Tab-separated table of N, CA, C and O in Angstrom:
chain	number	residue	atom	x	y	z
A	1	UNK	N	-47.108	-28.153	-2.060
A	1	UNK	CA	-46.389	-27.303	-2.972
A	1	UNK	C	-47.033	-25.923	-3.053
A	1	UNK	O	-46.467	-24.852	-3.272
A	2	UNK	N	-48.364	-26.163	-2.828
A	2	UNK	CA	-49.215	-24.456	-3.226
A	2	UNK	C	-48.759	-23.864	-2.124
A	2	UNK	O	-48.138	-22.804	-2.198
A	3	UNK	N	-49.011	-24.474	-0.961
A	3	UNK	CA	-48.761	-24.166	0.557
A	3	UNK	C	-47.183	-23.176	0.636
A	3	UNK	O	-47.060	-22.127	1.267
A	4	UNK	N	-46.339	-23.708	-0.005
A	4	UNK	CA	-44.861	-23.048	0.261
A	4	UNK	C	-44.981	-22.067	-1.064
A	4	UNK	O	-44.322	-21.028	-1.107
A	5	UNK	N	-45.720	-22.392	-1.969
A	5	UNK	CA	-45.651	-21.172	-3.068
A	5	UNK	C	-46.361	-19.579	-2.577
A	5	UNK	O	-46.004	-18.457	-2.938
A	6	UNK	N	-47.121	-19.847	-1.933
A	6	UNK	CA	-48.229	-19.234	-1.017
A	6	UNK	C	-47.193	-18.381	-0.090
A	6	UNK	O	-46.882	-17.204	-0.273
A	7	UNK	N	-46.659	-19.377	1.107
A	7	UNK	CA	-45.978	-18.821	2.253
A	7	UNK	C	-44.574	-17.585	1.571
A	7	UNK	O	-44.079	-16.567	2.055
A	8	UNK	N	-44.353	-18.298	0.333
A	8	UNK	CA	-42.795	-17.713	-0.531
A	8	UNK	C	-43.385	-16.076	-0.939
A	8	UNK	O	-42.915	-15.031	-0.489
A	9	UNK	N	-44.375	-16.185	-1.776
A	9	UNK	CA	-45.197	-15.105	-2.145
A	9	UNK	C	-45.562	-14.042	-0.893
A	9	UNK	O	-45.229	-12.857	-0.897
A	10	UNK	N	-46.176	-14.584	-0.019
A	10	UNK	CA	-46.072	-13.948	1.182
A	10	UNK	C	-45.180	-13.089	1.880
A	10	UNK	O	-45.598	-11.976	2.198
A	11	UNK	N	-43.991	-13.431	2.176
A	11	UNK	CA	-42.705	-13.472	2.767
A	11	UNK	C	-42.120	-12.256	2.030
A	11	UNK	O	-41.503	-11.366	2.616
A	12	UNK	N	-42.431	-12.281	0.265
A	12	UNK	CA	-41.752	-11.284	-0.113
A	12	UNK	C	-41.962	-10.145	0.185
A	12	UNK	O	-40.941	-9.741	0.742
A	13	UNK	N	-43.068	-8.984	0.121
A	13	UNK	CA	-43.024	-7.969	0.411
A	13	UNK	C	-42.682	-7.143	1.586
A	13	UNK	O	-42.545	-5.921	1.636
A	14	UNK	N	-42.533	-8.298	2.814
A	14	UNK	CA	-41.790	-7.465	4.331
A	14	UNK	C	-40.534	-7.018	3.721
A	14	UNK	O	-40.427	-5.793	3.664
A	15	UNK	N	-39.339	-7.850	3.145
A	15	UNK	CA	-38.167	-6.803	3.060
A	15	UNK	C	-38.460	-5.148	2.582
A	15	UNK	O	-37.961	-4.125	3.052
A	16	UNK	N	-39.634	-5.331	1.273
A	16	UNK	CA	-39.660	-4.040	0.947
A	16	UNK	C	-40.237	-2.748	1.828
A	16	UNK	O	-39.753	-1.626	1.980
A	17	UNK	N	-41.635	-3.428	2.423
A	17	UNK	CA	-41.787	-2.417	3.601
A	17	UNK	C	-41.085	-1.988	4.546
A	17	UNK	O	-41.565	-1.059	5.195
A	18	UNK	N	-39.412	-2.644	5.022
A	18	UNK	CA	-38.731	-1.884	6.151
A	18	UNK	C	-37.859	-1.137	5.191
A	18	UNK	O	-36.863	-0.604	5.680
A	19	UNK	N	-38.031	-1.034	4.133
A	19	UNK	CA	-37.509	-0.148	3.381
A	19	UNK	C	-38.049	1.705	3.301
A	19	UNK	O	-37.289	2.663	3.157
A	20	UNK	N	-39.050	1.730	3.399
A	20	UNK	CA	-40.096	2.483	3.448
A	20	UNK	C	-40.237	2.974	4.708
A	20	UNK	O	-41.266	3.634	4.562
A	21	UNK	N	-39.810	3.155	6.219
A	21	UNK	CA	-40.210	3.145	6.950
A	21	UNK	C	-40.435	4.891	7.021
A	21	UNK	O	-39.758	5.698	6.384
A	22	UNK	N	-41.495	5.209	7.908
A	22	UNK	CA	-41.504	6.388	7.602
A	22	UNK	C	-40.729	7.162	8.544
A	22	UNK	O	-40.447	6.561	9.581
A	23	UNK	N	-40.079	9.034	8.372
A	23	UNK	CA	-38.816	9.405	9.292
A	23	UNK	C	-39.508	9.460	10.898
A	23	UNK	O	-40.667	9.451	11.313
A	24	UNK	N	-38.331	9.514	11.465
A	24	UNK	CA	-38.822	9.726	13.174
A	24	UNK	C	-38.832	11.397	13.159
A	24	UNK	O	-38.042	12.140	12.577
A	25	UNK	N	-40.017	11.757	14.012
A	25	UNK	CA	-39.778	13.315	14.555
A	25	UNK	C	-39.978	13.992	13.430
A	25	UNK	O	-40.103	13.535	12.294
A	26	UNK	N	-40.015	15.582	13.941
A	26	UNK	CA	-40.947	16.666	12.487
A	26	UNK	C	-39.504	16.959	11.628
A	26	UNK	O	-38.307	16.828	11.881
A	27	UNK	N	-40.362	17.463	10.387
A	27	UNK	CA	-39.399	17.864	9.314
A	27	UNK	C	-38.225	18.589	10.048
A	27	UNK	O	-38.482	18.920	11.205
A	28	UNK	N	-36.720	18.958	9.474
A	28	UNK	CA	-36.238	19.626	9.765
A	28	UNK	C	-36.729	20.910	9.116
A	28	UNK	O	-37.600	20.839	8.249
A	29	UNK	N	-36.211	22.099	9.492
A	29	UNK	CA	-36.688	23.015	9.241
A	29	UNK	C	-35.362	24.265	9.398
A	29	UNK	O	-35.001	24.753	10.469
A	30	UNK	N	-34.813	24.583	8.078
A	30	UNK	CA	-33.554	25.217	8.205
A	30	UNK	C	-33.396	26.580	7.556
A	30	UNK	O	-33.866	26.748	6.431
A	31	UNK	N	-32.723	27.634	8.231
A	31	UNK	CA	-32.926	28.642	8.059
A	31	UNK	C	-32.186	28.914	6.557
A	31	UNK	O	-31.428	28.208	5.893
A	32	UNK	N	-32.628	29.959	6.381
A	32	UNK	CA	-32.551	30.057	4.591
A	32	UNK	C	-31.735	31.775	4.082
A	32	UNK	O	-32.096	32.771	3.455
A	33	UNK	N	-30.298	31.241	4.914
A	33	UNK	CA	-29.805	32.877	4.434
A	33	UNK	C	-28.902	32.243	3.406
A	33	UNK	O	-28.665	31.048	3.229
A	34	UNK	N	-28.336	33.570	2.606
A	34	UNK	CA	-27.012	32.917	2.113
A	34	UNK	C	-25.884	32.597	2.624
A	34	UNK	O	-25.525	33.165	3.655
A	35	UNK	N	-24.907	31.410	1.887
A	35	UNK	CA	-24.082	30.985	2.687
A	35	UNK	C	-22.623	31.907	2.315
A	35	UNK	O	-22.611	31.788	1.090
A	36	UNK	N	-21.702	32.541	2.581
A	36	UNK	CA	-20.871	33.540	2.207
A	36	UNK	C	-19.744	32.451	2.628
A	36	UNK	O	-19.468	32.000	3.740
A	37	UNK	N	-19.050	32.124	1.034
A	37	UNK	CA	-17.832	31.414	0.827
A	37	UNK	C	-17.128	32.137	0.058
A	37	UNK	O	-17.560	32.966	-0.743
A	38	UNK	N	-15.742	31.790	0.313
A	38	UNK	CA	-15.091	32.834	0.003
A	38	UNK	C	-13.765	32.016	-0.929
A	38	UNK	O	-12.832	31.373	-0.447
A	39	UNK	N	-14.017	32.256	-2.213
A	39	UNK	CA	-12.504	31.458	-3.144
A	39	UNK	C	-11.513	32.547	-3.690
A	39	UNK	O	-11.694	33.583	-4.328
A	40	UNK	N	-10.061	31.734	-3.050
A	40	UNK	CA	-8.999	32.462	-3.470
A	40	UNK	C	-8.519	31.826	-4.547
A	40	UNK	O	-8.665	30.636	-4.827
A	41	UNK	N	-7.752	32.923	-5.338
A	41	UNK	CA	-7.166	32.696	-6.506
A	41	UNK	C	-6.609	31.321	-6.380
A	41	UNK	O	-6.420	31.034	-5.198
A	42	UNK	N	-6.216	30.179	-7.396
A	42	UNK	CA	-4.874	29.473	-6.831
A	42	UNK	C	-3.517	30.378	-6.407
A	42	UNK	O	-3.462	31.606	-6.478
A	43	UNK	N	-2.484	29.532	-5.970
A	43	UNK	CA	-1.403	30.174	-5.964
A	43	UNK	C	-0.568	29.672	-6.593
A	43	UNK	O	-0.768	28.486	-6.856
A	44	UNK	N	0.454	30.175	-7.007
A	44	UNK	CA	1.637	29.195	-7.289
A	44	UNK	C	2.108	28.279	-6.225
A	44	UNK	O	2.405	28.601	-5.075
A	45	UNK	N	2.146	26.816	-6.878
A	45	UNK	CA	3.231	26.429	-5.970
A	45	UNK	C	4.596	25.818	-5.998
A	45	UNK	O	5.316	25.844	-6.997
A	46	UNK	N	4.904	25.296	-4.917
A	46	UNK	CA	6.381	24.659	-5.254
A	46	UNK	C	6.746	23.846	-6.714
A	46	UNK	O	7.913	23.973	-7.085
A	47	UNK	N	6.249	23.394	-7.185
A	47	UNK	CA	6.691	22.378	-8.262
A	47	UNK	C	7.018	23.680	-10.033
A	47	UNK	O	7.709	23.535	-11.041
A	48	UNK	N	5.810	25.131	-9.401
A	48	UNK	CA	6.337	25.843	-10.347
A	48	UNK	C	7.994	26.785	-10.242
A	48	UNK	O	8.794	27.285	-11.033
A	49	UNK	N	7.874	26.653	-9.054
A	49	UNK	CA	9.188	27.333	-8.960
A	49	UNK	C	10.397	26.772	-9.101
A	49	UNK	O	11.440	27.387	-9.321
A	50	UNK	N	10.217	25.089	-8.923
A	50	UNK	CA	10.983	24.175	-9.253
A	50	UNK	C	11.384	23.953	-10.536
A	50	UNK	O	12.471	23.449	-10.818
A	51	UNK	N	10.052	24.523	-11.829
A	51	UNK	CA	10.198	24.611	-13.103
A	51	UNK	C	11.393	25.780	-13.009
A	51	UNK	O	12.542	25.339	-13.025
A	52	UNK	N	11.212	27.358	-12.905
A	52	UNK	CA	11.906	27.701	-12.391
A	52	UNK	C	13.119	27.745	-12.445
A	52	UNK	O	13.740	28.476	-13.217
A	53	UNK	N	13.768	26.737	-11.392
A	53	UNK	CA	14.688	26.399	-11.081
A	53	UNK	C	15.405	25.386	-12.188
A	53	UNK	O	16.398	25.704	-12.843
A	54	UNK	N	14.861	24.372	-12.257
A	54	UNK	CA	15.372	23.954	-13.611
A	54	UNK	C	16.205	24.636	-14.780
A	54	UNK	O	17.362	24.599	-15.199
A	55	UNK	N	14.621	25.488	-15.187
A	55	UNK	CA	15.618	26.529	-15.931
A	55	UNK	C	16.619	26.853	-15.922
A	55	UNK	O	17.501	26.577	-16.736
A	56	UNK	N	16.679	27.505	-14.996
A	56	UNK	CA	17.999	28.626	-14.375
A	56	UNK	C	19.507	27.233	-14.481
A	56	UNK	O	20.536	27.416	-15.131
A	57	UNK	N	19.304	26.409	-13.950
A	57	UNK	CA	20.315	25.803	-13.769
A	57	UNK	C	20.374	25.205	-15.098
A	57	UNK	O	21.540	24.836	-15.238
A	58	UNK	N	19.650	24.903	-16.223
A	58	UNK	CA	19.962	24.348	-17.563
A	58	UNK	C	20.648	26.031	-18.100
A	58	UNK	O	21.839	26.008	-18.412
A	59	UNK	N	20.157	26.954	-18.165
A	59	UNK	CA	20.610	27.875	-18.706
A	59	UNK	C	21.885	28.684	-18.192
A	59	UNK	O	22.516	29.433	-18.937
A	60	UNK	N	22.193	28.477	-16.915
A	60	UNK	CA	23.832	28.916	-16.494
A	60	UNK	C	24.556	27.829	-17.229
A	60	UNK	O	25.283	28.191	-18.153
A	61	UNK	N	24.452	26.339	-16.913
A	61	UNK	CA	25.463	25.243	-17.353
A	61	UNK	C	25.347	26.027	-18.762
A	61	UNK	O	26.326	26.715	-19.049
A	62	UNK	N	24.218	26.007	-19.720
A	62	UNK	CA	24.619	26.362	-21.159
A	62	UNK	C	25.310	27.681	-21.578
A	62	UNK	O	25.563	27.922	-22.758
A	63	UNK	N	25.669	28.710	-20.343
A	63	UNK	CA	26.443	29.804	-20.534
A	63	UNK	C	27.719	29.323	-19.960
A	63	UNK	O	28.702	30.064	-19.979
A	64	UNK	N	27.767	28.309	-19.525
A	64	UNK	CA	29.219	28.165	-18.609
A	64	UNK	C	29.660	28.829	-17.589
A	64	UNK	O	30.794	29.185	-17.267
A	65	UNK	N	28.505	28.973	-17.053
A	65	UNK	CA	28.797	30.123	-15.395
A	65	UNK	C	28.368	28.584	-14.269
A	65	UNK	O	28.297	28.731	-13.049
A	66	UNK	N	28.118	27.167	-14.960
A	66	UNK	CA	28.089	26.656	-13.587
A	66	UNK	C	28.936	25.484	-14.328
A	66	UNK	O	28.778	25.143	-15.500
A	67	UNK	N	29.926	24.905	-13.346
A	67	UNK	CA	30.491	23.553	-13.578
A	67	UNK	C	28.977	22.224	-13.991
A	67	UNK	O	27.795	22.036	-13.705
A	68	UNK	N	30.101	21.614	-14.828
A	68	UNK	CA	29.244	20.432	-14.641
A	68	UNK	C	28.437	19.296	-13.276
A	68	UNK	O	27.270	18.908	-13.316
A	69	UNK	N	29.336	19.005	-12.298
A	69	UNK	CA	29.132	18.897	-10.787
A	69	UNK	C	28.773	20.431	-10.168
A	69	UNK	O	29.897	20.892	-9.965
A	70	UNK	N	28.247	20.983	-9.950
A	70	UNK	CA	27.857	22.152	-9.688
A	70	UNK	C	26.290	21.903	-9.995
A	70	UNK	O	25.305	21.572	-9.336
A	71	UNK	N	26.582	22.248	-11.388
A	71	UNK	CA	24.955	21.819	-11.747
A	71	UNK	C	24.231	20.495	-11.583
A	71	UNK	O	23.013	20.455	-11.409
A	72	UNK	N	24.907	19.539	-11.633
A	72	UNK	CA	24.720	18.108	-11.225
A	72	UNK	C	24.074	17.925	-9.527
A	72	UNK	O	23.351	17.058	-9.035
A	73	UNK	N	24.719	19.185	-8.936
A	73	UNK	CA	24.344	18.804	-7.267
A	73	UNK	C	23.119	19.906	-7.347
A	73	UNK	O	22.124	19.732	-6.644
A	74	UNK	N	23.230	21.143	-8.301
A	74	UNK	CA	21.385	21.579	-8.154
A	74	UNK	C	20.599	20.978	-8.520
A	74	UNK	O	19.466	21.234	-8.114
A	75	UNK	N	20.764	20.068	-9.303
A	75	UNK	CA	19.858	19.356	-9.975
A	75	UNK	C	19.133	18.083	-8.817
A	75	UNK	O	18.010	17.596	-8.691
A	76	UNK	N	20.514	17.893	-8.087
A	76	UNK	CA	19.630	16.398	-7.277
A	76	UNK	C	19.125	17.334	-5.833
A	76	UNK	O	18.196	16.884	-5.164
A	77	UNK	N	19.712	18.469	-5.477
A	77	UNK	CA	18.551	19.239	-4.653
A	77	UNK	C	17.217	19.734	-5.052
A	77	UNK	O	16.318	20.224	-4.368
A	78	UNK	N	17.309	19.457	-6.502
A	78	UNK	CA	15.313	20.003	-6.925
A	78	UNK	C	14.900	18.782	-7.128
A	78	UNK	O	13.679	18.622	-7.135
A	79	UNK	N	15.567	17.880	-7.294
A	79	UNK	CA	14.875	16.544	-7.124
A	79	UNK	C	14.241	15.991	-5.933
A	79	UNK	O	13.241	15.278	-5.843
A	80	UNK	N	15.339	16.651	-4.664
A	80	UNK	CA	14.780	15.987	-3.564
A	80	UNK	C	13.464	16.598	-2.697
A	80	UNK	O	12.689	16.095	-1.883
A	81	UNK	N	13.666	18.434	-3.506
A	81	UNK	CA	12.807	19.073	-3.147
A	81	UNK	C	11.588	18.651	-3.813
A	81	UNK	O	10.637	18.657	-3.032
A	82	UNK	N	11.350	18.356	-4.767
A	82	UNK	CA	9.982	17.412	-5.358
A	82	UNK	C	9.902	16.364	-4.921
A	82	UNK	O	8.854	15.828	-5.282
A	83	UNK	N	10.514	15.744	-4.280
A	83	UNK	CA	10.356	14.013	-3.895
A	83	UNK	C	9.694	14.965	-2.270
A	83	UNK	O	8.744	14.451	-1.681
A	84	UNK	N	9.962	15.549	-2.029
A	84	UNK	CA	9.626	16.350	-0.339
A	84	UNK	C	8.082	16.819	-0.559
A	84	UNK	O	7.167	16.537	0.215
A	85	UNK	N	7.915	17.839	-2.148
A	85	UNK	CA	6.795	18.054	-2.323
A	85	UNK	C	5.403	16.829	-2.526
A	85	UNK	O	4.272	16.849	-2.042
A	86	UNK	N	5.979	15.969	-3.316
A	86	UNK	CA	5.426	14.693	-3.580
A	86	UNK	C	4.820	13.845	-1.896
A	86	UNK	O	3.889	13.042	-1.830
A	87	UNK	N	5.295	14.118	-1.237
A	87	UNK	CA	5.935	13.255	0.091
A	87	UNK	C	4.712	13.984	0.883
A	87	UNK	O	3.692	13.391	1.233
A	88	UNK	N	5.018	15.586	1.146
A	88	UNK	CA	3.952	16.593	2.143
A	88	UNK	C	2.732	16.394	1.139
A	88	UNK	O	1.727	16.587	1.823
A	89	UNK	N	2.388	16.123	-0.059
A	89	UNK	CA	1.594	16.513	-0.877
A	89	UNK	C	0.246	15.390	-0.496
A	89	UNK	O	-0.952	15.627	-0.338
A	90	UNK	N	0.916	14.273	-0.441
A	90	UNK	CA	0.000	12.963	-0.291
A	90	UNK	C	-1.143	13.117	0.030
A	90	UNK	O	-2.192	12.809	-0.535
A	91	UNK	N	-0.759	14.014	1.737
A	91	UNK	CA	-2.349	14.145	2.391
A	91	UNK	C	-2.766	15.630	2.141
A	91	UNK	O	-3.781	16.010	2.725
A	92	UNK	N	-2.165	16.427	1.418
A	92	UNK	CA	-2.341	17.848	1.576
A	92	UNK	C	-1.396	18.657	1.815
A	92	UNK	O	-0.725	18.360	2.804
A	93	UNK	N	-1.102	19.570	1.267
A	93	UNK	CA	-0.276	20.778	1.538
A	93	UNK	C	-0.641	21.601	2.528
A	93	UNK	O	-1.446	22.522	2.386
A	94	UNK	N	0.041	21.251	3.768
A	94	UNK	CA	-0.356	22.676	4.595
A	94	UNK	C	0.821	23.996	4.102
A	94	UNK	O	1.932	24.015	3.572
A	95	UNK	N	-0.034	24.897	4.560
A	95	UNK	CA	0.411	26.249	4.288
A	95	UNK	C	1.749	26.432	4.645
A	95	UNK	O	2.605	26.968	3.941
A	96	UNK	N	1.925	25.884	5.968
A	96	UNK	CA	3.787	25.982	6.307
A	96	UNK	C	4.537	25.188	4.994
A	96	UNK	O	5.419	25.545	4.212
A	97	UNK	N	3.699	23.860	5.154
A	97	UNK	CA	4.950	22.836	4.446
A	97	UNK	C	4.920	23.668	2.879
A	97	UNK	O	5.924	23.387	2.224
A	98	UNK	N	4.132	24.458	2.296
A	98	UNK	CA	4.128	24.928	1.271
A	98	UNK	C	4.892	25.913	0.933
A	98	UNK	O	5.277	26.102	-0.221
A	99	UNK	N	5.250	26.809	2.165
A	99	UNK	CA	6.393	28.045	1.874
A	99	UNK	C	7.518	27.446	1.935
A	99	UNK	O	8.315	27.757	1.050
A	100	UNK	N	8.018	26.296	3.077
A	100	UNK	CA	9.039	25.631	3.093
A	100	UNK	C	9.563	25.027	1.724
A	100	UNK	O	10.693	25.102	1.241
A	101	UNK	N	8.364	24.373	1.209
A	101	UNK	CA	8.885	24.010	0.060
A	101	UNK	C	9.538	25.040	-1.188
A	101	UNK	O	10.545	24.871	-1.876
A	102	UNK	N	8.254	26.491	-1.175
A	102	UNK	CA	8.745	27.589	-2.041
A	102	UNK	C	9.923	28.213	-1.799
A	102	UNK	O	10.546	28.762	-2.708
A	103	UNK	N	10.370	28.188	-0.460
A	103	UNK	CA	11.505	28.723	-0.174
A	103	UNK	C	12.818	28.016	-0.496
A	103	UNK	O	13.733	28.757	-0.853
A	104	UNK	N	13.054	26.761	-0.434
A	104	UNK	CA	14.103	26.074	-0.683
A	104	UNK	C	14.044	26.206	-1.888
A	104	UNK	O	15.132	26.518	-2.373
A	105	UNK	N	13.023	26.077	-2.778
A	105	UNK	CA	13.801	26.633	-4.078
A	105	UNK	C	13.585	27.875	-4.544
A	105	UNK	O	13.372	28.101	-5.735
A	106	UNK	N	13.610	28.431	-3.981
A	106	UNK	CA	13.839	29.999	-4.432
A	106	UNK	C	15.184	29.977	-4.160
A	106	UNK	O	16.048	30.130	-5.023
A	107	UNK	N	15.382	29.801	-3.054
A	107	UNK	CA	17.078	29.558	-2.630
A	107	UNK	C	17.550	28.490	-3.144
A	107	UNK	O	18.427	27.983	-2.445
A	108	UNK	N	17.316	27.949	-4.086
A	108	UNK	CA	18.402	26.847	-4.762
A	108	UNK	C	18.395	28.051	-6.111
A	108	UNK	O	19.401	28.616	-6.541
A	109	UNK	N	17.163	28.216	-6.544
A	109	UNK	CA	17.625	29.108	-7.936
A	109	UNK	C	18.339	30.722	-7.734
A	109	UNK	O	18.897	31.303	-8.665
A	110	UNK	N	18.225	31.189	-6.608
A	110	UNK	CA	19.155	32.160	-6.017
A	110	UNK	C	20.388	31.725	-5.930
A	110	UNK	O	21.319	32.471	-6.233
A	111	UNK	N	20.577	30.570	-5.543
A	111	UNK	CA	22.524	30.534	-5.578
A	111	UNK	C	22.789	30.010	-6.958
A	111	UNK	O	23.902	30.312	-7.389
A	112	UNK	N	21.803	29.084	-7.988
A	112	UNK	CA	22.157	28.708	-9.419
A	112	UNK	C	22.706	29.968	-10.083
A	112	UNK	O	23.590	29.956	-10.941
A	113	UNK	N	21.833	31.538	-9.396
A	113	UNK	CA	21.765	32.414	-10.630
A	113	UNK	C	23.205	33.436	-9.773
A	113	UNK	O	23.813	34.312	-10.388
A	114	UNK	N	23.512	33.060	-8.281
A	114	UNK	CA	24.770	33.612	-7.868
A	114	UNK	C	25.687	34.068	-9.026
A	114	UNK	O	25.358	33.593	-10.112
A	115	UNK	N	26.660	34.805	-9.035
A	115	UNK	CA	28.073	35.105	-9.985
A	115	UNK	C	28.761	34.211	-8.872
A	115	UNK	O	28.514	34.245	-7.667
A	116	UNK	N	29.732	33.355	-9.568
A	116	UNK	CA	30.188	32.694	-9.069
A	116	UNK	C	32.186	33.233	-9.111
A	116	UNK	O	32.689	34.099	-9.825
A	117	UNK	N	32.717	32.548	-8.324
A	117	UNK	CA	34.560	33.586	-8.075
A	117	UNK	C	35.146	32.213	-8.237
A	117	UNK	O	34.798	31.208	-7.617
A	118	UNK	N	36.285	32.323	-9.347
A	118	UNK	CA	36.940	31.442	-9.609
A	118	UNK	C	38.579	31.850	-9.559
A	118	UNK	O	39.434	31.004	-9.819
């Protein structure tokens, strides 16, 4: 029994020494300028212009410059344009997919705010 209490006691401290091992090869040694990063403002993006857009199309229907189906079909194009933003957004907004997105609704709230010919 002493014999395996002995060998047990023993045994323990190797895990901790390959813990410890000391590094291979000399320190690194790294040059010490400053690093020049550069942060831009945010920007706006699509989902604000989509606010936006909303607007515009709640506030023509409440002047009566857009039909009810009229406004009903801007409404499910800013939907789909957020389900698009939601969609490109997952892994990241690249810069294209980001104007694409600003642009479709700029041009959805450009034809909401059209005068319309009846």
């Amino acid at each position: 029994m002493r014999v395996a209490l002995l060998l047990c006691l023993s045994l323990l401290p190797a895990p901790l020494a390959a813990q410890f091992a000391p590094r291979n090869g000399p320190p690194i040694d790294l040059p010490r300028r400053p690093i020049d990063v550069r942060v831009l403002p945010p920007q706006p993006g699509p989902w604000q212009d989509l606010r936006e857009t909303r607007d515009v199309i709640r506030q023509e229907r409440d002047a009566g410059r857009l039909t009810r189906g009229e406004a009903r079909a801007y409404r499910r194009e800013a939907w789909a344009i957020e389900s698009l933003t939601e969609r490109y957004g997952a892994d990241g907004l690249s810069l294209a997919e980001a104007r694409e997105l600003e642009n479709r609704a700029r041009a959805l709230r450009d034809m909401a705010r059209a005068p319309r010919r009846r």
